CSV table of C-alpha atoms in Angstrom, one decimal:
chain,number,residue,atom,x,y,z
G,7,MET,CA,-53.3,-40.9,-77.0
G,8,THR,CA,-55.5,-40.0,-79.9
G,9,MET,CA,-59.2,-39.1,-79.2
G,10,PHE,CA,-61.6,-40.1,-82.0
G,11,ASN,CA,-64.8,-38.1,-82.0
G,12,ARG,CA,-68.0,-38.6,-83.9
G,13,LEU,CA,-70.0,-35.4,-83.7
G,14,PRO,CA,-73.5,-35.2,-85.1
G,15,ILE,CA,-74.0,-33.5,-88.4
G,16,GLY,CA,-77.7,-34.3,-88.9
G,17,ALA,CA,-80.9,-32.5,-88.2
G,18,ALA,CA,-80.7,-32.9,-84.4
G,19,LYS,CA,-77.3,-31.2,-84.2
G,20,PRO,CA,-78.3,-27.6,-84.0
G,21,LEU,CA,-80.6,-28.3,-81.0
G,22,LEU,CA,-78.0,-30.4,-79.2
G,23,VAL,CA,-75.3,-27.8,-79.7
G,24,ALA,CA,-77.7,-25.0,-78.6
G,25,LEU,CA,-78.6,-26.8,-75.5
G,26,VAL,CA,-75.0,-27.6,-74.7
G,27,LEU,CA,-74.1,-24.0,-75.0
G,28,LEU,CA,-77.1,-23.0,-72.9
G,29,GLY,CA,-76.1,-25.5,-70.3
G,30,LEU,CA,-72.5,-24.3,-70.1
G,31,ALA,CA,-73.7,-20.7,-69.6
G,32,ALA,CA,-76.4,-21.6,-67.1
G,33,MET,CA,-74.8,-24.4,-65.1
G,34,PRO,CA,-72.9,-23.2,-62.1
G,35,ALA,CA,-69.9,-25.3,-60.9
G,36,ARG,CA,-71.3,-27.4,-58.1
G,37,ALA,CA,-69.2,-28.4,-55.0
G,38,ALA,CA,-72.2,-30.3,-53.6
G,39,MET,CA,-74.4,-32.7,-55.5
G,40,THR,CA,-76.2,-36.0,-55.0
G,41,ILE,CA,-74.4,-39.0,-56.4
G,42,GLN,CA,-76.4,-42.2,-56.7
G,43,GLU,CA,-74.9,-45.7,-57.0
G,44,VAL,CA,-77.0,-47.6,-59.5
G,45,ARG,CA,-76.7,-51.4,-59.8
G,46,THR,CA,-78.5,-53.4,-62.5
G,47,SER,CA,-79.8,-57.0,-62.4
G,48,SER,CA,-76.8,-58.1,-64.4
G,49,GLY,CA,-74.4,-56.6,-61.8
G,50,ILE,CA,-73.4,-53.5,-63.8
G,51,LYS,CA,-72.7,-50.5,-61.5
G,52,ALA,CA,-72.7,-46.8,-62.3
G,53,TRP,CA,-72.7,-43.5,-60.5
G,54,LEU,CA,-75.5,-41.1,-61.5
G,55,VAL,CA,-76.0,-37.4,-61.0
G,56,GLU,CA,-79.5,-36.4,-62.1
G,57,ASP,CA,-79.8,-33.0,-63.7
G,58,TYR,CA,-82.8,-31.8,-65.6
G,59,SER,CA,-81.7,-28.2,-66.2
G,60,ILE,CA,-81.1,-29.2,-69.9
G,61,PRO,CA,-82.5,-32.3,-71.6
G,62,ILE,CA,-79.2,-34.0,-72.3
G,63,VAL,CA,-77.8,-37.3,-71.0
G,64,THR,CA,-74.0,-37.8,-70.8
G,65,VAL,CA,-72.5,-41.2,-70.4
G,66,ARG,CA,-68.8,-41.8,-69.7
G,67,PHE,CA,-67.2,-45.2,-69.3
G,68,ALA,CA,-63.9,-46.9,-69.2
G,69,PHE,CA,-62.6,-50.4,-69.7
G,70,ARG,CA,-59.4,-50.8,-67.6
G,71,GLY,CA,-56.5,-52.0,-69.7
G,72,GLY,CA,-55.4,-49.6,-72.5
G,73,SER,CA,-52.2,-49.5,-74.5
G,74,THR,CA,-50.4,-51.5,-71.9
G,75,GLN,CA,-52.4,-54.4,-73.3
G,76,ASP,CA,-51.0,-54.0,-76.8
G,77,PRO,CA,-49.2,-57.2,-77.8
G,78,SER,CA,-45.5,-56.9,-78.3
G,79,GLY,CA,-44.8,-56.0,-81.9
G,80,LYS,CA,-48.3,-54.6,-82.4
G,81,GLU,CA,-48.0,-51.4,-80.3
G,82,GLY,CA,-50.7,-48.9,-81.2
G,83,LEU,CA,-53.4,-51.5,-81.5
G,84,ALA,CA,-55.6,-50.1,-78.7
G,85,ASN,CA,-55.4,-46.6,-80.2
G,86,LEU,CA,-56.2,-47.9,-83.7
G,87,MET,CA,-59.2,-49.8,-82.3
G,88,ALA,CA,-60.5,-46.7,-80.6
G,89,GLY,CA,-60.7,-45.0,-83.9
G,90,LEU,CA,-63.0,-47.6,-85.4
G,91,PHE,CA,-66.0,-48.0,-83.2
G,92,ASP,CA,-68.1,-45.6,-85.2
G,93,GLU,CA,-66.9,-47.1,-88.6
G,94,GLY,CA,-69.6,-49.7,-88.8
G,95,ALA,CA,-71.1,-52.2,-86.3
G,96,GLY,CA,-73.4,-55.1,-86.6
G,97,ASP,CA,-75.3,-55.1,-89.9
G,98,LEU,CA,-74.5,-51.4,-90.4
G,99,ASP,CA,-71.5,-50.4,-92.5
G,100,ARG,CA,-69.7,-47.1,-92.0
G,101,GLU,CA,-72.1,-45.0,-93.9
G,102,ALA,CA,-75.3,-46.5,-92.4
G,103,PHE,CA,-74.0,-46.4,-88.8
G,104,GLN,CA,-72.9,-42.8,-89.0
G,105,GLU,CA,-76.1,-41.7,-90.7
G,106,ARG,CA,-78.2,-43.2,-87.9
G,107,LEU,CA,-75.9,-41.6,-85.3
G,108,ASP,CA,-76.3,-38.3,-87.0
G,109,ASP,CA,-80.1,-38.7,-87.1
G,110,ALA,CA,-80.1,-39.3,-83.4
G,111,GLY,CA,-78.0,-36.1,-82.9
G,112,ALA,CA,-75.6,-38.0,-80.7
G,113,GLU,CA,-71.9,-37.4,-80.0
G,114,MET,CA,-69.9,-40.6,-79.5
G,115,ARG,CA,-66.2,-40.6,-78.6
G,116,PHE,CA,-63.5,-43.3,-77.9
G,117,ASP,CA,-59.9,-42.9,-76.9
G,118,ALA,CA,-57.2,-45.3,-75.6
G,119,GLY,CA,-54.9,-44.3,-72.8
G,120,ARG,CA,-52.1,-46.2,-71.1
G,121,ASP,CA,-54.4,-47.9,-68.5
G,122,ALA,CA,-57.9,-47.8,-70.0
G,123,VAL,CA,-60.0,-47.5,-73.1
G,124,TYR,CA,-62.5,-44.7,-72.6
G,125,GLY,CA,-65.8,-44.0,-74.3
G,126,SER,CA,-68.5,-41.5,-74.0
G,127,MET,CA,-71.9,-40.5,-75.5
G,128,ARG,CA,-73.9,-37.3,-75.2
G,129,VAL,CA,-77.4,-37.2,-76.5
G,130,LEU,CA,-80.7,-35.5,-76.2
G,131,ALA,CA,-82.8,-37.3,-73.6
G,132,ASP,CA,-85.7,-38.0,-76.1
G,133,GLN,CA,-83.2,-39.6,-78.5
G,134,LYS,CA,-81.3,-41.7,-76.1
G,135,ASP,CA,-83.0,-45.1,-77.0
G,136,VAL,CA,-81.8,-44.9,-80.6
G,137,ALA,CA,-78.4,-43.6,-79.6
G,138,PHE,CA,-77.9,-46.2,-76.9
G,139,ASP,CA,-78.7,-49.0,-79.3
G,140,LEU,CA,-76.0,-47.7,-81.6
G,141,LEU,CA,-73.6,-47.5,-78.7
G,142,ARG,CA,-74.4,-51.1,-77.8
G,143,LEU,CA,-73.7,-52.2,-81.3
G,144,ALA,CA,-70.4,-50.3,-81.4
G,145,ILE,CA,-69.2,-51.9,-78.2
G,146,GLU,CA,-70.5,-55.5,-78.8
G,147,GLN,CA,-70.2,-55.8,-82.6
G,148,PRO,CA,-67.7,-53.4,-84.1
G,149,ARG,CA,-67.0,-54.5,-87.7
G,150,PHE,CA,-63.4,-53.4,-88.0
G,151,ASP,CA,-63.8,-53.6,-91.8
G,152,GLN,CA,-60.5,-53.4,-93.8
G,153,GLY,CA,-61.3,-50.2,-95.7
G,154,PRO,CA,-62.0,-48.0,-92.6
G,155,MET,CA,-59.1,-49.7,-90.8
G,156,ASP,CA,-56.7,-48.8,-93.5
G,157,ARG,CA,-58.0,-45.2,-93.6
G,158,ILE,CA,-57.7,-44.6,-89.8
G,159,ARG,CA,-54.3,-46.3,-89.7
G,160,ALA,CA,-53.1,-44.0,-92.5
G,161,GLN,CA,-54.3,-41.0,-90.5
G,162,ILE,CA,-52.4,-42.2,-87.4
G,163,VAL,CA,-49.3,-43.0,-89.4
G,164,SER,CA,-49.4,-39.5,-91.0
G,165,GLY,CA,-49.4,-38.0,-87.5
G,166,ILE,CA,-46.5,-40.2,-86.4
G,167,THR,CA,-44.5,-39.2,-89.5
G,168,ALA,CA,-45.1,-35.5,-88.8
G,169,GLU,CA,-44.1,-35.9,-85.2
G,170,ALA,CA,-40.9,-37.6,-86.2
G,171,LYS,CA,-39.8,-34.1,-87.4
G,172,ASP,CA,-40.8,-32.4,-84.1
G,173,PRO,CA,-38.1,-32.2,-81.5
G,174,GLU,CA,-40.6,-32.2,-78.6
G,175,ALA,CA,-42.3,-35.4,-79.9
G,176,VAL,CA,-38.9,-37.1,-80.4
G,177,ALA,CA,-37.9,-36.0,-76.9
G,178,LYS,CA,-41.1,-37.3,-75.4
G,179,ILE,CA,-40.4,-40.8,-76.8
G,180,ALA,CA,-36.8,-40.7,-75.5
G,181,TRP,CA,-38.0,-39.5,-72.1
G,182,GLY,CA,-40.4,-42.4,-71.8
G,183,LYS,CA,-37.8,-45.0,-72.7
G,184,ALA,CA,-35.3,-43.4,-70.3
G,185,LEU,CA,-37.7,-43.4,-67.4
G,186,TYR,CA,-39.4,-46.7,-67.9
G,187,GLY,CA,-37.0,-48.9,-69.9
G,188,GLU,CA,-38.8,-52.1,-71.1
G,189,HIS,CA,-42.0,-51.4,-69.2
G,190,PRO,CA,-45.1,-50.8,-71.3
G,191,TYR,CA,-45.2,-47.2,-70.1
G,192,SER,CA,-42.1,-46.6,-72.3
G,193,ARG,CA,-44.0,-47.4,-75.5
G,194,GLN,CA,-45.9,-44.9,-77.7
G,195,ASP,CA,-49.7,-45.2,-77.3
G,196,GLU,CA,-50.0,-44.6,-81.1
G,197,GLY,CA,-47.4,-47.3,-82.0
G,198,THR,CA,-45.1,-46.9,-84.9
G,199,GLU,CA,-45.5,-47.1,-88.6
G,200,GLN,CA,-43.9,-50.6,-88.4
G,201,THR,CA,-46.0,-52.0,-85.6
G,202,LEU,CA,-49.2,-50.6,-87.1
G,203,ALA,CA,-48.4,-52.2,-90.5
G,204,THR,CA,-48.7,-55.6,-88.8
G,205,ALA,CA,-52.2,-55.0,-87.4
G,206,LYS,CA,-55.1,-57.0,-88.9
G,207,PRO,CA,-58.9,-56.9,-88.2
G,208,SER,CA,-58.5,-60.2,-86.4
G,209,ASP,CA,-56.0,-58.5,-84.0
G,210,LEU,CA,-58.6,-55.7,-83.2
G,211,LYS,CA,-61.3,-58.2,-82.6
G,212,GLU,CA,-59.2,-60.2,-80.2
G,213,LEU,CA,-58.1,-57.2,-78.3
G,214,ARG,CA,-61.7,-55.9,-77.9
G,215,LYS,CA,-62.7,-59.4,-76.7
G,216,ARG,CA,-60.0,-59.4,-74.1
G,217,LEU,CA,-60.6,-55.8,-72.8
G,218,PHE,CA,-64.4,-55.3,-73.0
G,219,ALA,CA,-66.1,-57.0,-70.1
G,220,ARG,CA,-68.4,-56.1,-67.2
G,221,GLY,CA,-65.7,-56.9,-64.6
G,222,ASN,CA,-63.3,-54.0,-65.7
G,223,LEU,CA,-66.0,-51.5,-66.6
G,224,THR,CA,-66.5,-48.2,-64.9
G,225,ILE,CA,-69.5,-45.9,-65.7
G,226,ALA,CA,-70.7,-42.5,-64.7
G,227,VAL,CA,-73.9,-40.8,-66.0
G,228,ALA,CA,-75.0,-37.2,-65.6
G,229,GLY,CA,-78.1,-35.5,-67.0
G,230,ALA,CA,-81.8,-35.9,-67.6
G,231,ILE,CA,-82.3,-39.6,-66.6
G,232,ASP,CA,-83.5,-41.3,-63.4
G,233,ALA,CA,-82.1,-44.4,-61.8
G,234,GLY,CA,-84.8,-46.7,-63.0
G,235,ALA,CA,-84.4,-45.8,-66.6
G,236,LEU,CA,-80.6,-45.9,-66.3
G,237,LYS,CA,-80.7,-49.5,-65.0
G,238,ARG,CA,-82.6,-50.6,-68.0
G,239,ASP,CA,-80.3,-48.7,-70.4
G,240,LEU,CA,-77.1,-50.0,-68.8
G,241,ASP,CA,-78.2,-53.6,-69.1
G,242,ARG,CA,-79.2,-52.9,-72.7
G,243,ILE,CA,-75.9,-51.3,-73.6
G,244,PHE,CA,-73.4,-53.4,-71.6
G,245,GLY,CA,-75.3,-56.5,-70.4
G,246,GLY,CA,-74.2,-58.6,-73.3
G,247,LEU,CA,-70.5,-58.3,-72.5
G,248,PRO,CA,-68.7,-61.2,-70.8
G,249,ALA,CA,-68.3,-61.1,-67.1
G,250,GLU,CA,-64.5,-60.8,-66.9
G,251,PRO,CA,-61.7,-59.5,-69.1
G,252,SER,CA,-58.6,-61.4,-70.0
G,253,LEU,CA,-55.9,-58.8,-69.2
G,254,VAL,CA,-52.1,-59.3,-69.3
G,255,PRO,CA,-50.6,-58.4,-65.9
G,256,VAL,CA,-48.7,-55.2,-65.8
G,257,ALA,CA,-45.9,-54.8,-63.3
G,258,GLU,CA,-45.6,-51.9,-60.9
G,259,THR,CA,-42.7,-49.6,-61.8
G,260,ALA,CA,-41.1,-46.3,-60.9
G,261,PRO,CA,-39.2,-43.7,-63.0
G,262,LYS,CA,-35.5,-44.3,-63.2
G,263,LEU,CA,-33.9,-41.3,-61.6
G,264,ALA,CA,-30.3,-40.0,-61.4
G,265,GLN,CA,-29.7,-39.9,-65.1
G,266,GLU,CA,-29.4,-37.2,-67.8
G,267,VAL,CA,-31.0,-37.5,-71.3
G,268,ARG,CA,-29.7,-35.2,-74.0
G,269,ILE,CA,-31.6,-34.6,-77.2
G,270,PRO,CA,-29.3,-32.4,-79.4
G,271,TYR,CA,-31.2,-30.0,-81.7
G,272,ASP,CA,-30.4,-26.6,-83.1
G,273,LEU,CA,-33.3,-24.8,-81.5
G,274,PRO,CA,-34.0,-21.2,-80.5
G,275,GLN,CA,-35.1,-22.5,-77.1
G,276,THR,CA,-33.8,-25.3,-74.9
G,277,GLY,CA,-36.3,-27.5,-73.3
G,278,LEU,CA,-35.7,-28.8,-69.7
G,279,ARG,CA,-37.6,-31.6,-68.0
G,280,LEU,CA,-36.9,-33.1,-64.6
G,281,ALA,CA,-38.5,-36.1,-63.0
G,282,TYR,CA,-38.6,-37.0,-59.3
G,283,ALA,CA,-40.4,-39.8,-57.4
G,284,GLY,CA,-44.2,-39.4,-57.2
G,285,VAL,CA,-46.9,-40.6,-54.9
G,286,SER,CA,-50.1,-42.6,-55.7
G,287,ASP,CA,-53.4,-40.8,-55.2
G,288,LYS,CA,-54.3,-43.7,-52.9
G,289,ASP,CA,-51.3,-43.0,-50.7
G,290,PRO,CA,-52.2,-41.3,-47.3
G,291,ARG,CA,-49.4,-38.7,-48.2
G,292,PHE,CA,-51.1,-37.8,-51.5
G,293,PHE,CA,-52.7,-34.4,-50.5
G,294,ALA,CA,-49.5,-33.4,-48.7
G,295,ALA,CA,-47.7,-34.1,-51.9
G,296,TYR,CA,-50.4,-32.4,-54.0
G,297,LEU,CA,-50.2,-29.2,-51.9
G,298,MET,CA,-46.4,-29.3,-51.9
G,299,ASN,CA,-46.4,-29.5,-55.7
G,300,HIS,CA,-49.0,-26.7,-56.0
G,301,ILE,CA,-46.7,-24.4,-54.1
G,302,LEU,CA,-43.5,-25.6,-55.9
G,303,GLY,CA,-44.8,-25.3,-59.5
G,304,GLY,CA,-48.3,-26.5,-59.8
G,305,GLU,CA,-50.0,-23.1,-59.9
G,306,ALA,CA,-49.1,-20.6,-62.6
G,307,PHE,CA,-48.4,-17.0,-61.4
G,308,THR,CA,-47.9,-17.8,-57.7
G,309,SER,CA,-45.7,-20.9,-57.4
G,310,ARG,CA,-42.1,-20.7,-56.3
G,311,LEU,CA,-40.7,-21.8,-59.6
G,312,TRP,CA,-42.8,-19.3,-61.5
G,313,ASN,CA,-41.7,-16.5,-59.2
G,314,GLU,CA,-38.0,-17.4,-59.2
G,315,VAL,CA,-37.6,-18.4,-62.9
G,316,ARG,CA,-40.1,-16.1,-64.7
G,317,GLU,CA,-41.1,-13.2,-62.5
G,318,LYS,CA,-37.7,-12.3,-60.9
G,319,ARG,CA,-35.4,-13.3,-63.8
G,320,GLY,CA,-37.5,-13.6,-66.9
G,321,LEU,CA,-35.8,-16.9,-67.9
G,322,ALA,CA,-38.9,-18.6,-69.3
G,323,TYR,CA,-42.4,-17.8,-70.5
G,324,HIS,CA,-43.8,-20.8,-68.6
G,325,ILE,CA,-42.6,-23.2,-66.0
G,326,GLY,CA,-44.6,-25.7,-64.0
G,327,SER,CA,-44.7,-29.0,-62.2
G,328,THR,CA,-47.2,-31.7,-62.0
G,329,LEU,CA,-47.9,-35.0,-60.2
G,330,VAL,CA,-48.3,-37.7,-62.9
G,331,ASN,CA,-50.3,-40.7,-61.7
G,332,ASN,CA,-50.8,-43.9,-63.8
G,333,ASP,CA,-52.1,-47.2,-62.5
G,334,HIS,CA,-48.6,-48.6,-62.1
G,335,ALA,CA,-46.3,-45.7,-61.7
G,336,SER,CA,-46.2,-42.1,-60.2
G,337,ALA,CA,-43.8,-39.2,-60.8
G,338,LEU,CA,-43.4,-35.5,-60.1
G,339,VAL,CA,-42.4,-33.8,-63.3
G,340,ILE,CA,-41.1,-30.2,-63.9
G,341,GLY,CA,-40.9,-28.7,-67.3
G,342,THR,CA,-39.8,-25.4,-68.8
G,343,GLY,CA,-38.0,-23.8,-71.8
G,344,THR,CA,-35.5,-21.0,-72.0
G,345,ARG,CA,-32.8,-19.4,-74.2
G,346,PRO,CA,-29.9,-21.7,-74.9
G,347,ASP,CA,-27.4,-19.3,-73.3
G,348,ARG,CA,-29.5,-19.2,-70.1
G,349,ALA,CA,-30.4,-22.9,-69.9
G,350,ALA,CA,-27.6,-23.9,-67.5
G,351,GLU,CA,-28.6,-21.1,-65.2
G,352,THR,CA,-32.3,-22.0,-65.4
G,353,LEU,CA,-31.6,-25.7,-64.6
G,354,SER,CA,-29.4,-24.7,-61.7
G,355,LEU,CA,-32.1,-22.4,-60.3
G,356,VAL,CA,-34.8,-25.1,-60.7
G,357,ARG,CA,-32.8,-27.6,-58.9
G,358,ALA,CA,-32.0,-25.1,-56.1
G,359,GLU,CA,-35.7,-24.4,-55.6
G,360,VAL,CA,-36.4,-28.1,-55.4
G,361,ARG,CA,-33.6,-28.6,-52.8
G,362,ARG,CA,-35.0,-25.7,-50.8
G,363,MET,CA,-38.4,-27.4,-50.8
G,364,ALA,CA,-36.9,-30.7,-49.7
G,365,GLU,CA,-34.9,-29.1,-46.9
G,366,GLU,CA,-37.2,-26.4,-45.6
G,367,GLY,CA,-40.7,-27.4,-46.7
G,368,VAL,CA,-43.3,-24.6,-46.8
G,369,SER,CA,-44.6,-21.8,-44.6
G,370,GLU,CA,-48.0,-21.7,-42.9
G,371,GLU,CA,-48.9,-18.8,-45.1
G,372,GLU,CA,-48.0,-20.7,-48.3
G,373,LEU,CA,-49.9,-23.8,-47.2
G,374,GLU,CA,-53.1,-21.9,-46.2
G,375,ALA,CA,-53.1,-20.1,-49.6
G,376,ALA,CA,-52.6,-23.3,-51.4
G,377,LYS,CA,-55.4,-25.0,-49.5
G,378,LYS,CA,-57.8,-22.2,-50.4
G,379,ASN,CA,-56.9,-22.3,-54.0
G,380,VAL,CA,-57.1,-26.1,-54.4
G,381,ILE,CA,-60.4,-26.3,-52.5
G,382,GLY,CA,-62.0,-23.4,-54.3
G,383,GLY,CA,-60.9,-24.4,-57.8
G,384,TYR,CA,-62.1,-28.0,-57.7
G,385,ALA,CA,-65.8,-27.4,-58.7
G,386,VAL,CA,-64.8,-24.9,-61.4
G,387,ASP,CA,-62.3,-27.3,-62.9
G,388,HIS,CA,-64.1,-30.6,-62.5
G,389,LEU,CA,-67.9,-30.1,-62.0
G,390,ASN,CA,-68.8,-27.3,-64.4
G,391,SER,CA,-70.8,-29.4,-66.9
G,392,SER,CA,-72.4,-32.8,-67.3
G,393,SER,CA,-69.4,-34.0,-69.3
G,394,ALA,CA,-67.0,-32.8,-66.6
G,395,ILE,CA,-69.1,-34.4,-63.9
G,396,ALA,CA,-69.2,-37.7,-65.7
G,397,ASN,CA,-65.4,-37.6,-66.4
G,398,THR,CA,-64.7,-36.8,-62.8
G,399,LEU,CA,-66.9,-39.6,-61.4
G,400,VAL,CA,-65.3,-42.2,-63.7
G,401,ALA,CA,-61.8,-41.1,-62.5
G,402,ILE,CA,-62.9,-41.2,-58.8
G,403,GLN,CA,-64.2,-44.7,-59.3
G,404,MET,CA,-61.2,-46.0,-61.1
G,405,GLU,CA,-59.0,-44.6,-58.3
G,406,ASP,CA,-61.2,-46.3,-55.8
G,407,LEU,CA,-61.6,-43.1,-53.7
G,408,GLY,CA,-65.2,-43.7,-52.6
G,409,ILE,CA,-68.5,-42.2,-53.5
G,410,ASP,CA,-68.2,-39.6,-50.8
G,411,TYR,CA,-64.8,-38.4,-52.0
G,412,ILE,CA,-65.9,-35.0,-53.3
G,413,GLU,CA,-67.4,-34.3,-49.8
G,414,ARG,CA,-64.4,-35.7,-48.0
G,415,ARG,CA,-61.8,-34.0,-50.2
G,416,LYS,CA,-62.0,-30.6,-48.4
G,417,GLN,CA,-61.5,-32.2,-45.0
G,418,LEU,CA,-58.6,-34.2,-46.3
G,419,ILE,CA,-56.9,-31.1,-47.6
G,420,GLN,CA,-57.6,-29.0,-44.5
G,421,ALA,CA,-56.0,-31.8,-42.4
G,422,VAL,CA,-52.6,-31.4,-44.0
G,423,THR,CA,-50.0,-29.8,-41.8
G,424,VAL,CA,-46.8,-28.0,-42.5
G,425,GLU,CA,-44.9,-30.9,-41.1
G,426,ASP,CA,-46.8,-33.3,-43.4
G,427,VAL,CA,-45.7,-31.3,-46.4
G,428,ARG,CA,-42.1,-31.0,-45.1
G,429,SER,CA,-42.0,-34.8,-44.6
G,430,VAL,CA,-43.3,-35.7,-48.1
G,431,ALA,CA,-41.1,-33.1,-49.8
G,432,LYS,CA,-38.0,-34.6,-48.2
G,433,GLN,CA,-39.1,-38.1,-49.2
G,434,LEU,CA,-39.8,-37.2,-52.8
G,435,LEU,CA,-37.4,-34.5,-53.7
G,436,SER,CA,-34.1,-35.4,-52.0
G,437,ALA,CA,-33.1,-37.9,-54.7
G,438,ASP,CA,-31.1,-36.9,-57.7
G,439,PRO,CA,-33.7,-36.5,-60.5
G,440,ALA,CA,-33.8,-37.6,-64.1
G,441,VAL,CA,-33.1,-34.6,-66.3
G,442,MET,CA,-33.7,-34.2,-70.0
G,443,ILE,CA,-32.2,-31.4,-72.1
G,444,VAL,CA,-33.6,-30.8,-75.5
G,445,GLY,CA,-31.5,-28.4,-77.6
G,446,ALA,CA,-28.0,-27.2,-77.7
G,447,PRO,CA,-25.4,-28.4,-75.0
G,448,LEU,CA,-25.6,-26.3,-71.9
G,449,GLU,CA,-23.3,-23.3,-71.8
G,450,GLY,CA,-21.3,-22.5,-68.6
G,451,ARG,CA,-23.2,-25.1,-66.7
G,452,LYS,CA,-23.8,-24.7,-63.0
G,453,GLY,CA,-25.0,-27.6,-60.9
């Protein structure tokens, strides 16, 4: 996924930047805040957190359906499209559009992920009307002119060409194909040089038409704006979109386990990656799995994998695990890197720790420490700025967790028992994982 940013360079920039920095310094991370649900006359819904501590409005939105919607043979189309929304819209060519955006002092960003196309705008409150008109134009009437399209495509292809020489990038592509086969999740969000070469402006216009609609739109707003003004602005920005998108159905899938992927390279360090079954964040077992992962490898410096692999034996500079959740698949992934002559030992040790978790679960002391860490760190990680708040609220809506999720989250975590963790660990970690080895063949392999 490539993020395309349009940052202000005009006269309003210094004030916006200064206010942003002031806000970051002054805004404490907030565990409790008032979230309003705003619904407009055209049926557009958004979550709003009013905050007048600095005069900035941040809008974050998502259209469900990202690179999975790229037509076969035109992979990379959604990512290319995301790079062109500030390259001219309506009657404004690239230069005119960006000049007006700069004059408004607004930051506008778009990026395409697997399951959604995301956008955001941050602007001084007294400049929002001009900026929101430009955002409306970008969403409703992007020009996709051939010149800018060729330039952005060349930038993406340049990145793809450079990554083709990077063992980690090559391994990432192989890993996706091994885990997901022919599913869209196996494809590169950026596409390939060959698929991008087939893209035409008409393809971008058709994809935007299929994806951009009110029915698959999720919005969150934080900052110096009230509900009444926001309703009017939302209708102005998004009200002209069609009611429903035209999305291609995407099948549910799961990573293919019990396989080994070898990517031979002559490297000073061997990369190791393991994939196990995951759990959806809508699953009642999610927080038990989340806490289990936190104890296993999700928290640097204190996790079991960190202690066993790095602290006790010095086999790696970093090791960690994470729950990866997409709309149509979930996985628990472990990653590390070590000296080639210690890679077999490291892999054996990682697998032994996973087996111990599957068989024994966790202690009361480990669970209580994990709960404290996970609860205490949430506001710092997710609610420490207007942008972070807007991003978090979009994610909560897209996962359909409810407007009271931030309040309920602590209780959901506190309710998890040692037996809950033991049960989910056994369910997720007992199967033989998918393993990828990037580097030299393992020496003196164990397990």
